[in-house]
CSV table of C-alpha atoms in Angstrom, one decimal:
chain,number,residue,atom,x,y,z
T,1,UNK,CA,320.0,205.8,147.2
T,2,UNK,CA,319.1,205.2,150.7
T,3,UNK,CA,317.2,201.4,150.7
T,4,UNK,CA,314.8,200.0,152.5
T,5,UNK,CA,313.5,196.4,152.7
T,6,UNK,CA,310.0,195.3,154.2
T,7,UNK,CA,308.8,191.3,155.2
T,8,UNK,CA,305.1,190.1,155.9
T,9,UNK,CA,304.6,186.9,157.3
T,10,UNK,CA,301.9,185.1,155.7
T,11,UNK,CA,300.2,183.7,158.3
T,12,UNK,CA,298.9,186.9,159.4
T,13,UNK,CA,295.2,188.9,158.5
T,14,UNK,CA,295.8,190.7,155.1
T,15,UNK,CA,296.3,194.4,157.3
T,16,UNK,CA,299.8,193.5,158.6
T,17,UNK,CA,300.9,193.4,154.8
T,18,UNK,CA,298.9,197.2,153.9
T,19,UNK,CA,300.0,198.3,157.2
T,20,UNK,CA,304.2,197.9,155.5
T,21,UNK,CA,302.8,199.1,152.3
T,22,UNK,CA,301.1,202.2,153.3
T,23,UNK,CA,304.6,202.9,155.3
T,24,UNK,CA,307.1,201.9,151.9
T,25,UNK,CA,304.7,203.7,149.6
T,26,UNK,CA,305.8,207.5,152.0
T,27,UNK,CA,309.6,206.1,151.8
T,28,UNK,CA,309.3,205.8,147.7
T,29,UNK,CA,309.2,209.0,147.0
T,30,UNK,CA,313.1,209.1,149.0
T,31,UNK,CA,314.6,205.5,149.2
T,32,UNK,CA,315.1,202.2,147.0
T,33,UNK,CA,312.4,199.8,148.7
T,34,UNK,CA,311.5,196.0,147.9
T,35,UNK,CA,308.6,194.6,149.8
T,36,UNK,CA,308.8,191.2,150.3
T,37,UNK,CA,306.0,188.4,151.5
T,38,UNK,CA,304.0,185.3,150.9
T,39,UNK,CA,300.4,186.9,151.3
T,40,UNK,CA,299.3,185.8,148.2
T,41,UNK,CA,297.7,189.3,147.2
T,42,UNK,CA,300.5,190.7,147.3
T,43,UNK,CA,300.9,191.6,143.3
T,44,UNK,CA,297.1,192.5,143.3
T,45,UNK,CA,298.0,195.4,146.1
T,46,UNK,CA,301.5,196.9,145.8
T,47,UNK,CA,300.7,200.2,144.7
T,48,UNK,CA,302.5,200.6,140.7
T,49,UNK,CA,306.0,201.4,140.8
T,50,UNK,CA,307.1,199.9,144.6
T,51,UNK,CA,309.2,197.3,143.8
T,52,UNK,CA,308.3,193.5,145.6
T,53,UNK,CA,309.1,190.3,146.3
T,54,UNK,CA,306.8,187.5,146.5
T,55,UNK,CA,308.3,184.0,148.0
T,56,UNK,CA,306.5,181.4,148.4
T,57,UNK,CA,303.4,180.9,150.5
T,58,UNK,CA,304.0,179.0,154.1
T,59,UNK,CA,300.9,176.7,154.1
T,60,UNK,CA,300.7,176.0,150.5
T,61,UNK,CA,304.1,174.5,149.4
T,62,UNK,CA,303.6,172.6,152.5
T,63,UNK,CA,300.4,171.0,151.8
T,64,UNK,CA,301.7,170.9,148.2
T,65,UNK,CA,305.4,169.5,147.7
T,66,UNK,CA,304.6,167.0,151.4
T,67,UNK,CA,306.9,168.5,153.3
T,68,UNK,CA,308.0,169.4,156.9
T,69,UNK,CA,307.7,172.4,158.5
T,70,UNK,CA,311.1,172.5,159.2
T,71,UNK,CA,311.5,172.1,156.0
T,72,UNK,CA,309.1,174.7,154.2
T,73,UNK,CA,310.6,176.8,156.7
T,74,UNK,CA,314.3,176.3,155.5
T,75,UNK,CA,313.5,176.3,152.0
T,76,UNK,CA,312.2,179.8,152.8
T,77,UNK,CA,315.0,181.0,154.8
T,78,UNK,CA,317.4,180.8,152.5
T,79,UNK,CA,314.6,182.6,149.9
T,80,UNK,CA,314.8,185.3,152.6
T,81,UNK,CA,317.6,185.5,153.4
T,82,UNK,CA,318.9,185.3,149.8
T,83,UNK,CA,316.5,188.9,148.7
T,84,UNK,CA,318.4,190.0,151.2
T,85,UNK,CA,321.9,189.8,150.5
T,86,UNK,CA,321.4,190.7,146.8
T,87,UNK,CA,319.2,193.8,147.8
T,88,UNK,CA,321.2,194.8,150.1
T,89,UNK,CA,319.3,197.5,151.8
T,90,UNK,CA,319.9,200.0,155.3
T,91,UNK,CA,317.2,199.8,156.7
T,92,UNK,CA,314.3,196.2,156.8
T,93,UNK,CA,310.9,196.9,158.5
T,94,UNK,CA,308.7,194.6,160.0
T,95,UNK,CA,305.6,193.5,162.4
T,96,UNK,CA,303.6,191.1,164.0
T,97,UNK,CA,307.3,188.7,165.2
T,98,UNK,CA,310.1,190.1,165.9
T,99,UNK,CA,312.5,187.5,164.2
T,100,UNK,CA,309.5,185.9,162.4
T,101,UNK,CA,306.5,183.3,163.3
T,102,UNK,CA,309.5,180.7,163.0
T,103,UNK,CA,312.7,182.6,163.5
T,104,UNK,CA,312.9,183.0,159.6
T,105,UNK,CA,313.9,186.4,159.6
T,106,UNK,CA,317.0,185.1,162.6
T,107,UNK,CA,319.0,185.4,160.6
T,108,UNK,CA,318.8,189.1,159.4
T,109,UNK,CA,318.7,190.6,163.1
T,110,UNK,CA,320.6,189.0,164.7
T,111,UNK,CA,323.7,189.7,161.2
T,112,UNK,CA,322.7,191.8,159.3
T,113,UNK,CA,324.4,195.6,160.1
T,114,UNK,CA,321.3,197.4,159.0
T,115,UNK,CA,318.5,200.1,160.9
T,116,UNK,CA,316.3,197.7,162.2
T,117,UNK,CA,312.9,198.4,162.5
T,118,UNK,CA,309.9,197.0,164.3
T,119,UNK,CA,306.0,197.8,163.6
T,120,UNK,CA,303.3,197.7,166.5
T,121,UNK,CA,300.3,198.1,165.8
T,122,UNK,CA,296.4,199.9,167.9
T,123,UNK,CA,295.3,196.2,169.3
T,124,UNK,CA,298.7,193.5,169.6
T,125,UNK,CA,294.8,191.1,170.6
T,126,UNK,CA,294.6,190.4,174.0
T,127,UNK,CA,297.1,189.9,176.9
T,128,UNK,CA,297.6,186.8,175.7
T,129,UNK,CA,299.5,187.3,172.6
T,130,UNK,CA,301.2,190.5,174.2
T,131,UNK,CA,302.7,189.0,176.8
T,132,UNK,CA,303.4,185.7,175.5
T,133,UNK,CA,303.9,186.6,172.2
T,134,UNK,CA,305.0,190.2,170.9
T,135,UNK,CA,306.4,191.3,174.0
T,136,UNK,CA,307.1,187.5,175.6
T,137,UNK,CA,311.0,187.0,177.8
T,138,UNK,CA,312.6,186.1,174.1
T,139,UNK,CA,310.7,189.1,172.3
T,140,UNK,CA,311.7,191.1,174.9
T,141,UNK,CA,315.5,190.6,174.2
T,142,UNK,CA,315.1,190.4,170.4
T,143,UNK,CA,314.1,193.5,170.1
T,144,UNK,CA,316.3,195.2,172.9
T,145,UNK,CA,319.4,193.9,171.4
T,146,UNK,CA,318.7,194.0,168.1
T,147,UNK,CA,315.9,196.4,167.0
T,148,UNK,CA,316.1,200.8,166.4
T,149,UNK,CA,313.2,201.8,166.7
T,150,UNK,CA,308.8,200.6,167.9
T,151,UNK,CA,307.5,202.6,166.4
T,152,UNK,CA,303.4,202.0,167.1
T,153,UNK,CA,301.0,203.0,164.9
T,154,UNK,CA,298.5,204.3,167.5
T,155,UNK,CA,297.3,207.5,168.7
T,156,UNK,CA,298.2,207.9,172.2
T,157,UNK,CA,294.2,208.5,173.1
T,158,UNK,CA,294.0,204.6,171.7
T,159,UNK,CA,297.1,203.0,172.9
T,160,UNK,CA,298.3,205.4,176.0
T,161,UNK,CA,301.6,204.2,176.8
T,162,UNK,CA,300.5,203.2,180.4
T,163,UNK,CA,300.3,200.3,179.2
T,164,UNK,CA,303.9,200.0,178.5
T,165,UNK,CA,305.4,200.6,181.6
T,166,UNK,CA,305.8,197.7,182.9
T,167,UNK,CA,308.3,195.9,179.7
T,168,UNK,CA,311.9,197.6,180.2
T,169,UNK,CA,313.9,200.6,180.3
T,170,UNK,CA,316.0,199.4,176.9
T,171,UNK,CA,312.9,198.7,175.4
T,172,UNK,CA,310.2,201.7,176.2
T,173,UNK,CA,312.9,204.0,175.2
T,174,UNK,CA,312.3,202.6,171.9
T,175,UNK,CA,309.2,202.6,171.3
T,176,UNK,CA,308.3,205.9,169.0
T,177,UNK,CA,304.3,207.2,168.2
T,178,UNK,CA,303.8,207.6,164.8
T,179,UNK,CA,300.0,207.8,164.4
T,180,UNK,CA,297.5,205.6,162.7
T,181,UNK,CA,298.8,204.3,158.8
T,182,UNK,CA,296.5,204.9,156.6
T,183,UNK,CA,296.4,206.6,153.2
T,184,UNK,CA,295.2,210.0,153.4
T,185,UNK,CA,292.1,210.9,150.5
T,186,UNK,CA,292.1,214.7,148.3
T,187,UNK,CA,288.4,216.1,148.1
T,188,UNK,CA,288.8,215.7,145.0
T,189,UNK,CA,289.6,212.0,145.4
T,190,UNK,CA,286.6,212.1,146.8
T,191,UNK,CA,284.6,213.4,143.8
T,192,UNK,CA,286.2,211.4,141.2
T,193,UNK,CA,285.5,208.0,143.4
T,194,UNK,CA,281.9,209.2,143.4
T,195,UNK,CA,281.6,210.1,140.1
T,196,UNK,CA,282.6,207.2,139.2
T,197,UNK,CA,280.3,203.9,140.8
T,198,UNK,CA,277.3,206.0,141.7
T,199,UNK,CA,274.4,207.4,139.0
T,200,UNK,CA,273.6,211.6,139.2
T,201,UNK,CA,270.0,209.6,140.1
T,202,UNK,CA,271.8,207.8,142.8
T,203,UNK,CA,273.9,209.7,145.2
T,204,UNK,CA,273.5,206.8,148.4
T,205,UNK,CA,276.5,205.5,148.9
T,206,UNK,CA,276.8,202.3,151.4
T,207,UNK,CA,280.3,200.2,150.6
T,208,UNK,CA,280.2,196.9,153.0
T,209,UNK,CA,283.1,195.7,153.2
T,210,UNK,CA,285.6,192.3,155.2
T,211,UNK,CA,288.7,194.1,154.5
T,212,UNK,CA,290.6,191.4,153.8
T,213,UNK,CA,287.9,189.1,153.8
T,214,UNK,CA,289.3,186.1,156.6
T,215,UNK,CA,287.2,185.0,158.2
T,216,UNK,CA,284.3,187.9,156.8
T,217,UNK,CA,282.3,184.5,154.7
T,218,UNK,CA,279.3,185.1,157.4
T,219,UNK,CA,279.8,188.4,157.6
T,220,UNK,CA,279.7,189.5,153.9
T,221,UNK,CA,276.4,187.1,154.0
T,222,UNK,CA,274.3,189.2,156.8
T,223,UNK,CA,275.7,192.4,154.5
T,224,UNK,CA,274.0,190.5,151.3
T,225,UNK,CA,270.9,190.2,153.1
T,226,UNK,CA,270.9,193.1,154.2
T,227,UNK,CA,271.9,194.6,150.3
T,228,UNK,CA,268.1,193.2,149.2
T,229,UNK,CA,266.7,194.8,152.1
T,230,UNK,CA,263.6,196.9,150.7
T,231,UNK,CA,264.3,200.0,152.8
T,232,UNK,CA,267.1,200.4,150.9
T,233,UNK,CA,265.9,200.9,146.9
T,234,UNK,CA,267.4,203.9,146.6
T,235,UNK,CA,270.6,202.8,147.1
T,236,UNK,CA,273.4,202.5,145.9
T,237,UNK,CA,275.1,199.5,147.5
T,238,UNK,CA,278.7,198.0,147.0
T,239,UNK,CA,279.1,194.1,148.3
T,240,UNK,CA,283.2,193.7,148.3
T,241,UNK,CA,284.2,189.9,149.3
T,242,UNK,CA,287.6,190.4,149.6
T,243,UNK,CA,290.7,189.0,148.8
T,244,UNK,CA,291.3,185.9,151.2
T,245,UNK,CA,286.9,185.1,151.5
T,246,UNK,CA,286.5,181.7,150.8
T,247,UNK,CA,282.5,182.2,149.6
T,248,UNK,CA,282.2,181.0,146.5
T,249,UNK,CA,282.3,183.4,143.7
T,250,UNK,CA,279.1,183.1,141.5
T,251,UNK,CA,279.5,184.9,138.7
T,252,UNK,CA,282.0,183.7,137.1
T,253,UNK,CA,285.2,185.3,136.1
T,254,UNK,CA,284.0,188.1,136.2
T,255,UNK,CA,285.6,190.4,139.5
T,256,UNK,CA,282.0,192.2,140.2
T,257,UNK,CA,279.1,192.0,138.6
T,258,UNK,CA,276.4,194.5,139.8
T,259,UNK,CA,272.1,193.0,140.0
T,260,UNK,CA,269.9,196.7,140.5
T,261,UNK,CA,271.3,198.9,143.1
T,262,UNK,CA,274.0,196.1,144.1
T,263,UNK,CA,277.5,195.5,142.9
T,264,UNK,CA,279.1,192.1,144.0
T,265,UNK,CA,282.9,192.1,144.3
T,266,UNK,CA,285.7,189.8,144.4
T,267,UNK,CA,288.6,192.4,145.7
T,268,UNK,CA,289.0,196.1,144.8
T,269,UNK,CA,292.8,197.0,144.6
T,270,UNK,CA,292.0,200.2,146.3
T,271,UNK,CA,289.2,200.2,149.1
T,272,UNK,CA,290.5,202.6,150.7
T,273,UNK,CA,289.5,205.2,148.6
T,274,UNK,CA,285.6,203.1,148.9
T,275,UNK,CA,286.0,203.5,152.8
T,276,UNK,CA,286.3,207.1,152.5
T,277,UNK,CA,284.2,208.3,150.0
T,278,UNK,CA,280.7,206.0,150.8
T,279,UNK,CA,277.5,208.0,152.4
T,280,UNK,CA,278.0,203.9,154.9
T,281,UNK,CA,280.7,201.9,155.5
T,282,UNK,CA,279.3,198.3,157.2
T,283,UNK,CA,283.0,196.7,157.4
T,284,UNK,CA,285.0,194.2,159.5
T,285,UNK,CA,286.7,195.1,163.1
T,286,UNK,CA,290.9,195.4,161.2
T,287,UNK,CA,293.3,198.0,161.9
T,288,UNK,CA,293.5,199.2,158.7
T,289,UNK,CA,289.6,199.4,157.8
T,290,UNK,CA,288.1,201.4,159.9
T,291,UNK,CA,290.9,203.6,159.8
T,292,UNK,CA,290.7,204.6,156.0
T,293,UNK,CA,286.7,204.2,157.0
T,294,UNK,CA,287.6,207.6,158.7
T,295,UNK,CA,288.6,209.7,155.9
T,296,UNK,CA,287.1,211.7,154.0
T,297,UNK,CA,283.1,212.6,153.8
T,298,UNK,CA,281.0,211.9,157.6
T,299,UNK,CA,279.2,208.7,157.4
T,300,UNK,CA,277.9,206.1,159.3
T,301,UNK,CA,280.0,203.6,160.2
T,302,UNK,CA,278.8,199.6,161.2
T,303,UNK,CA,281.2,197.6,162.1
T,304,UNK,CA,281.5,194.0,163.6
T,305,UNK,CA,284.2,192.1,164.6
T,306,UNK,CA,285.1,188.6,162.6
T,307,UNK,CA,287.3,187.8,164.9
T,308,UNK,CA,286.3,185.3,167.9
T,309,UNK,CA,286.4,186.8,170.5
T,310,UNK,CA,287.2,184.2,173.6
T,311,UNK,CA,290.3,183.9,171.4
T,312,UNK,CA,291.3,187.4,170.0
T,313,UNK,CA,289.7,190.4,171.0
T,314,UNK,CA,291.6,192.3,168.9
T,315,UNK,CA,288.6,193.6,166.6
T,316,UNK,CA,286.3,194.0,169.3
T,317,UNK,CA,288.6,196.9,170.5
T,318,UNK,CA,289.7,198.6,167.8
T,319,UNK,CA,285.6,199.6,167.4
T,320,UNK,CA,285.4,199.8,170.6
T,321,UNK,CA,288.3,201.9,171.4
T,322,UNK,CA,288.2,203.8,167.6
T,323,UNK,CA,284.0,204.7,168.2
T,324,UNK,CA,285.1,207.4,171.1
T,325,UNK,CA,286.0,209.4,168.5
T,326,UNK,CA,285.1,209.1,165.3
T,327,UNK,CA,280.6,207.7,164.2
T,328,UNK,CA,281.2,203.9,164.3
T,329,UNK,CA,278.7,202.2,165.9
T,330,UNK,CA,278.6,198.0,167.1
T,331,UNK,CA,277.4,195.5,164.9
T,332,UNK,CA,277.5,192.5,168.6
T,333,UNK,CA,275.4,190.2,166.7
T,334,UNK,CA,275.0,189.3,162.9
T,335,UNK,CA,271.0,189.1,164.0
T,336,UNK,CA,271.4,192.4,164.7
T,337,UNK,CA,272.9,193.1,161.5
T,338,UNK,CA,270.3,194.0,159.2
T,339,UNK,CA,267.7,196.2,161.7
T,340,UNK,CA,270.9,198.3,163.6
T,341,UNK,CA,272.0,199.5,160.1
T,342,UNK,CA,268.5,200.9,158.3
T,343,UNK,CA,267.8,201.4,162.1
T,344,UNK,CA,270.6,203.8,162.1
T,345,UNK,CA,271.3,205.3,159.5
T,346,UNK,CA,270.7,209.1,159.3
T,347,UNK,CA,270.8,209.2,163.0
T,348,UNK,CA,274.4,210.9,163.9
T,349,UNK,CA,272.6,212.7,166.6
T,350,UNK,CA,275.4,215.0,168.3
T,351,UNK,CA,278.8,213.7,168.1
T,352,UNK,CA,282.1,215.6,169.0
T,353,UNK,CA,283.9,214.2,166.1
T,354,UNK,CA,288.0,214.4,167.5
T,355,UNK,CA,290.8,214.7,165.1
T,356,UNK,CA,293.1,211.3,165.9
T,357,UNK,CA,296.9,211.3,164.4
T,358,UNK,CA,296.2,209.4,161.8
T,359,UNK,CA,299.9,211.0,159.5
T,360,UNK,CA,301.1,207.2,160.4
T,361,UNK,CA,302.8,207.1,156.9
T,362,UNK,CA,304.1,210.4,157.2
T,363,UNK,CA,305.7,210.0,160.3
T,364,UNK,CA,307.1,206.9,160.3
T,365,UNK,CA,308.5,208.6,156.6
T,366,UNK,CA,310.2,211.0,158.4
T,367,UNK,CA,312.1,209.3,161.9
T,368,UNK,CA,313.2,206.3,159.1
T,369,UNK,CA,314.2,208.9,156.5
T,370,UNK,CA,316.3,210.8,159.6
T,371,UNK,CA,317.6,207.9,161.1
T,372,UNK,CA,319.2,206.8,157.8
T,373,UNK,CA,320.5,210.3,157.0
T,374,UNK,CA,322.5,211.0,160.4
T,375,UNK,CA,323.5,206.7,160.9
T,376,UNK,CA,326.5,205.0,158.3
T,377,UNK,CA,325.0,202.0,159.1
T,378,UNK,CA,327.4,200.9,156.3
């Protein structure tokens, strides 16, 4: 059986790890997969049956031991290289940056005899990040020399090929669109989830989610205010703080707590099922969160970018791009979140939803397994 190793850098949001985990799950039906990351959430979000290796988190290791950045990085490089050599994969998959944030993948990328795949999300985060980070002069050279393919986890309607025309021909030839990477959710899945979360007397359901929770503290506090509005008294409301949310959890050792019609959750492993099954979702503008809300039943989605727009416009672009094809309304200011949500919650108008390519898991699996079956990498 072919083997594939995935690596997600722990300094990014949880969405990067989630995207790779979803692809790994698809490939696990045909290959042995291993997901490697320093994300502390990894053991709690990895699907059952998927092998993983949790390496020391960069910041925690550095601060706890008083190491320099260089010392910390060298230790992690040795750990990553050891895991790679022992697993001996036929393919390696990563995202974010071709060499990793601190060149921790340089040995693997330049020396390992395996297929190498770079996953690119729909929105990188602005022109500066495109030209100075992902597609810097150095990284373009690395991608061209060492990588097998660049897989764009988007639909050309959202991320047109025209925006990559400035890249060298070699890089453009490496690009394949796979579609959005998100779990599919069946009608039966939705029925089970709604039965688990709703009572027979209360079938209107709102889910408020900050995704992984990073930078979502003010947003979640505003969602709590929304849930207390008397106009939602006949709605069931679930508020998910997110794994990395820094709001002090006020309910002791339990992971969820219910007050009247509102249930608070620290985090939920299968959050995608709630995003797909609710009648209304109020959420941040992360890639995974939004694409998960686009699955399942017809619903209203109200989305707010928790990122500083002046520094990074990724979430705003996610919201505005996807809202052309789905029932997503942008919340431009937290001050308007409550009224905008309540005023528009029943107003679908005559919106013609257009189906985007949501088969990223399936298509990535097909491409990578085909490559592995046709090329002798050993």
